Amino acid sequence: MEQIQLSGIKKSYGKEIAVQNLDLTVKSGDFLTILGPSGCGKTTTLRAIAGLEEPDDGEIRFGERVVFSRRQGVIIPPENRNVGFVFQSYALWPHMTVEQNITLALKEKKISRAEIESRLKKSLEMVQMEPYRKRYPSELSGGQQQRVAVSRLIALQSKILLMDEPLSNLDAKLRTEMRAELKRLHRELEATTVYVTHDQAEALTLSDIVVVMNEGLVMQCGTPYDIYHNPQNLFVAEFIGDPRINFFKGKIINKEGHLKMDCNEIFLPLNKELPSNSGNVIASVRPESITVSYKENKDWLKVRLKSIQPTGANTILQVQSGTHEITLLQPGFIRMEIDEPLWINFDSDSLNFFDEETGNNLNI
Amino acid sequence: MNSSYFVSEKRRPVFSNSNLSYFFYKLLNRPQLVLGTIFLVILSFLVLTPLLEIIKDSLSIQSYDIAYLPNANIGDFSFFHFERVFSGPLSKALLINPLLNSIAIGICVTLIGVSIGTIFAWLIVRTNIRYKAIFGALAVVPYMMPSWVLALAWLSLFKNDRIGGAEGMVTYFFGFQPPNWISYGFFPIVICLSLHYYAYGYLLMSGALASVDSELEDAGAICGMNRRQRMWRITVPLLLPALGSAIVLTFIRILGTFGTPALLGLPVRFYTFSTQIYASLNANNNGDAYVLALVLIITAITCIWVNNRVLGVRKSFVTLTGKGFRSREIDLGTWRWLATIGVALFLTFTVVLPLVILLWESLLIIPGDYNLSNFTLEYWFGDGTIDETYGEPGVFQSDNILNALWNSIKLGLSAALFNGIIGLMVGYAVVRGRGTLLSKWLEGISFAPYIFPSIAFGAIYIGMFSTSWGPVPALYGTFTILVLITVVKNLPFTSRTGIAAMLQIDSSIEETARVQGIGWLKRMVRIVIPLSLNGLVSGMLLTFITAMRELSLIILLISPSNMVLTGLLFNYNEQDMAQHAGAVTLLLTFIIISGSILARIISRGFGLSTLKNG
């Protein structure tokens, strides 16, 4: 187990900045996911850790070992960093059998034959690919190729594992299956893992820590729970969560002795005080955090149903109040007619408030 | 506070230890950079110095010129050659006539050759003509044969009594002398070159035609276009870039071609540009020759430039081949059999007949007498003791020929080997370094030899390597210089093959090996080379064929010590030893064709066992 520490990492391609001054620490044995839209610099960061990309500035350490430092003039090439890497395309060598794919690097490391055989056997067993050792990659399905790539990683016994969107080429069902398997593997191997994805479900299910990146900057770093419930800025709030989070723009007012947020006909409850000088505020609430009543409730907000999308276990409801469109998520398969009225209520604990200008969470 | 920070940043010495080691690490981390730099330096020397060299020599007084300018010193700067070639009284003979001849031949051959090639390509790729496989294979045979095979066969058929030596078959069988314009000069040169170079057009156009998806034409049909409209509005525009390339590339090659115009033009003093350069060089008048070579190079560059300007932007869609690809055959109806017979006849005349004529020629005791009683095998197996064979032993008894044969094979194999390796390395450096200036330059410089006319390129290499050049020893008359020039001249093709092969290998395939701790050499041997083997083998095969049949490039560089088959053949022809010339040509053709069949079988074998590509 080894800790990975990045400090002051910068990388640009010509005028395009890929990573701006990134500081990141992956604790020993942690599963950290870098999540972000395409072009946010997540893959560049991962490749910099592996050594496949040279940052323009900064320092990378594995434990006490400096593997890259612009200031000290150190670049350890990827060959000598001893990390495991799974590529999006799996990068299996098409002219070699499964067995050769796994053992080529081991033979190169002058490991004894018996040891190679035992590692090969063990790594194939871990991904249930033992019967396929003589096959060529083209004779395997996408999921099986993925398993071979993972077992190649296991056999190397690296203390650091890096994965670049390893599941994105699989179909939805297989992806869920492999996700569970990767989580199990990480527990068994106890390796420090950095995982890059644009799929928030993968990030939330797999990780100990999630790092959300955008335009080369870290937007937030925290546990999946934190990221989901306490987004630190509007970007994270909007990027995480499916269906999308609801935003309300407005001002804080004092109404009938209670602090409320006036969002043009909708009033949101506040249980804490905001700094009195705060200007325009944006409130966010997750679709599943809004309480719904199908019977009239005078104290609640009356809305009308605009569209309804049952997904089986849940139902997504689009409702309208004045000019506001609000998304709701309710358990169960709901059947309703368009334009039927509903009554909704906001729980003050599930609301987050952001400064409109900076986009940052006001943390009240 | 901020300003002091900046001061300390600025004062950091630029060449501190850490910066140096950083640079060193960076270099180590990029094998393609090291490789690219090495190749760029070597190739610049081999490609650019010749160009500078001819410019320098054409602008200075040469030893030959002292006769005209007794007061000048050798090496002095002078426009003497330019004046002589462009405005002197000899200008018409030196420049204008050969240039006009070359351009006229170039235009005629390009028109005829590319038309035949395109029609062939269309018939074989897109219609339901019979015997496609056989026709397809036979159509490229002229490309594999040395270009002057047809010229030799032509001479055997139409030689008349005005030049001396034995007369041809026409005179023997029909009893009349063919007029000079049929026997020698412009007309036979155009015919022979057209029948050779159509194969080039065929290769380019069949590739382009095969990549036009029939669905594109179907889409036109759905939009209400009739058959003619679909052809002219969809298919033809899609083929235009390939057609443009075929025309320009053929034209440039014909400008530089030497064998055929030499065989059919020199006896009647009909000069083309390449034979004029050859004549000037033979007369030791290098200055004039180099001026002419420069004119040829500039013409070639202009052609390529025009082609790129007019069609270059659209080139991309030729290489785009979508998946879900479909090609439908056009039913020729009653024309089917006519077309089949026509193609069969044409191929018989261009491929089979010349070889039969040369075989026949090689079996005659006395040339010009085609009676069966005049047949002999002495020229193949004789020991050279009888008078009829000019005292020369037969092909399989002659040390000269066997030696030259061995040299030719050695040349073909070593050029193929070196070109394969260099092509792979250049491809690797160019593709892995994509986006860097180095990669761009390397790609450019490896294409540069294409614009040098072969004959001029040979002439420059004589000058360059006749004396030692720093660490490079004098190479004139050695086998090495033949290999060197062949490798450099073939570089445009092999580096293209290398680049194409490397583009097929996704960078992650190699990166995954890096991350697993596999070093560069091992990565090349275990991963990159096996995966690019298919492209590599076909590139090497092409080099082998080109090297074996090469004449114009090396004609000036060969001497008895490094004689190859093609040179020997040229000598036999000059000495009017038709039987030997025919026999040697057949031998050469046989080796080239069997070599390429062998290589294809081998590469197919590799293809099955190693390329299980997903």
Short mmCIF file of C-alpha atoms in Angstrom, two decimals, chain A residues 47 50-52 54-56 68-75 77-79 83-85 87 89 91-96 101 104-105 108-109 136 138-139 152 156, chain B residues 5 9 12 18-19 21-22 25-26 28-30 506-520 522-523 526-527 530-531 609-614:
data_model
loop_
_atom_site.label_atom_id
_atom_site.label_comp_id
_atom_site.label_asym_id
_atom_site.label_seq_id
_atom_site.Cartn_x
_atom_site.Cartn_y
_atom_site.Cartn_z
CA ARG A 47 -1.82 9.53 -17.11
CA ALA A 50 1.30 6.66 -14.49
CA GLY A 51 4.04 8.69 -16.20
CA LEU A 52 2.44 8.53 -19.63
CA GLU A 54 4.66 14.76 -18.27
CA PRO A 55 3.18 17.68 -16.34
CA ASP A 56 4.61 21.11 -17.07
CA PHE A 68 8.08 13.36 -10.90
CA SER A 69 9.40 16.73 -9.91
CA ARG A 70 9.94 19.62 -12.24
CA ARG A 71 11.96 21.44 -9.61
CA GLN A 72 14.27 18.54 -8.82
CA GLY A 73 14.43 17.53 -12.46
CA VAL A 74 13.09 14.03 -11.90
CA ILE A 75 10.97 12.05 -14.31
CA PRO A 77 9.50 6.76 -16.79
CA PRO A 78 6.30 4.69 -16.64
CA GLU A 79 8.36 1.52 -17.04
CA VAL A 83 1.79 0.88 -11.30
CA GLY A 84 -1.09 -1.10 -12.77
CA PHE A 85 -3.13 0.59 -15.49
CA PHE A 87 -7.15 1.39 -20.39
CA SER A 89 -9.84 0.08 -24.76
CA ALA A 91 -5.24 -2.54 -24.71
CA LEU A 92 -4.83 -6.29 -24.92
CA TRP A 93 -2.15 -7.31 -27.38
CA PRO A 94 -4.16 -8.81 -30.23
CA HIS A 95 -1.37 -11.14 -31.39
CA MET A 96 -0.97 -12.86 -28.04
CA ASN A 101 -0.86 -11.16 -22.41
CA LEU A 104 4.81 -11.07 -20.88
CA ALA A 105 5.63 -8.41 -18.31
CA GLU A 108 10.45 -9.48 -18.47
CA LYS A 109 10.83 -8.95 -14.73
CA TYR A 136 -6.84 -14.78 -28.46
CA SER A 138 -10.53 -11.39 -30.67
CA GLU A 139 -12.15 -14.66 -29.57
CA ARG A 152 -3.16 -8.74 -16.13
CA LEU A 156 1.61 -7.59 -11.68
CA TYR B 5 8.89 35.91 -5.44
CA GLU B 9 12.10 32.80 -9.91
CA ARG B 12 17.08 30.57 -11.07
CA SER B 18 17.97 20.03 -12.24
CA ASN B 19 17.12 21.54 -15.61
CA SER B 21 18.70 16.26 -15.68
CA TYR B 22 15.08 17.13 -16.44
CA TYR B 25 14.95 12.42 -18.36
CA LYS B 26 12.53 13.95 -20.83
CA LEU B 28 14.83 9.17 -22.20
CA ASN B 29 11.11 9.19 -21.74
CA ARG B 30 10.49 9.72 -25.45
CA ASP B 506 -3.41 2.33 -30.95
CA SER B 507 -0.97 4.07 -28.64
CA SER B 508 -2.57 2.40 -25.61
CA ILE B 509 -1.36 -0.96 -26.93
CA GLU B 510 2.18 0.21 -26.39
CA GLU B 511 1.51 2.32 -23.31
CA THR B 512 0.08 -0.64 -21.46
CA ALA B 513 3.39 -2.41 -22.02
CA ARG B 514 5.30 0.63 -20.77
CA VAL B 515 3.30 0.79 -17.58
CA GLN B 516 3.94 -2.90 -17.00
CA GLY B 517 7.66 -2.22 -17.04
CA ILE B 518 8.50 -3.54 -20.50
CA GLY B 519 11.44 -1.62 -22.00
CA TRP B 520 11.50 0.03 -25.43
CA LYS B 522 11.28 -5.41 -25.99
CA ARG B 523 8.15 -3.44 -26.85
CA ARG B 526 7.27 -8.25 -29.00
CA ILE B 527 4.48 -5.82 -29.80
CA PRO B 530 4.57 -8.29 -34.87
CA LEU B 531 1.52 -6.03 -35.18
CA SER B 609 -1.23 -17.16 -37.37
CA THR B 610 -0.38 -13.81 -35.83
CA LEU B 611 -2.99 -11.28 -36.71
CA LYS B 612 -5.94 -12.32 -34.68
CA ASN B 613 -7.05 -8.77 -34.59
CA GLY B 614 -10.09 -7.87 -32.49
#
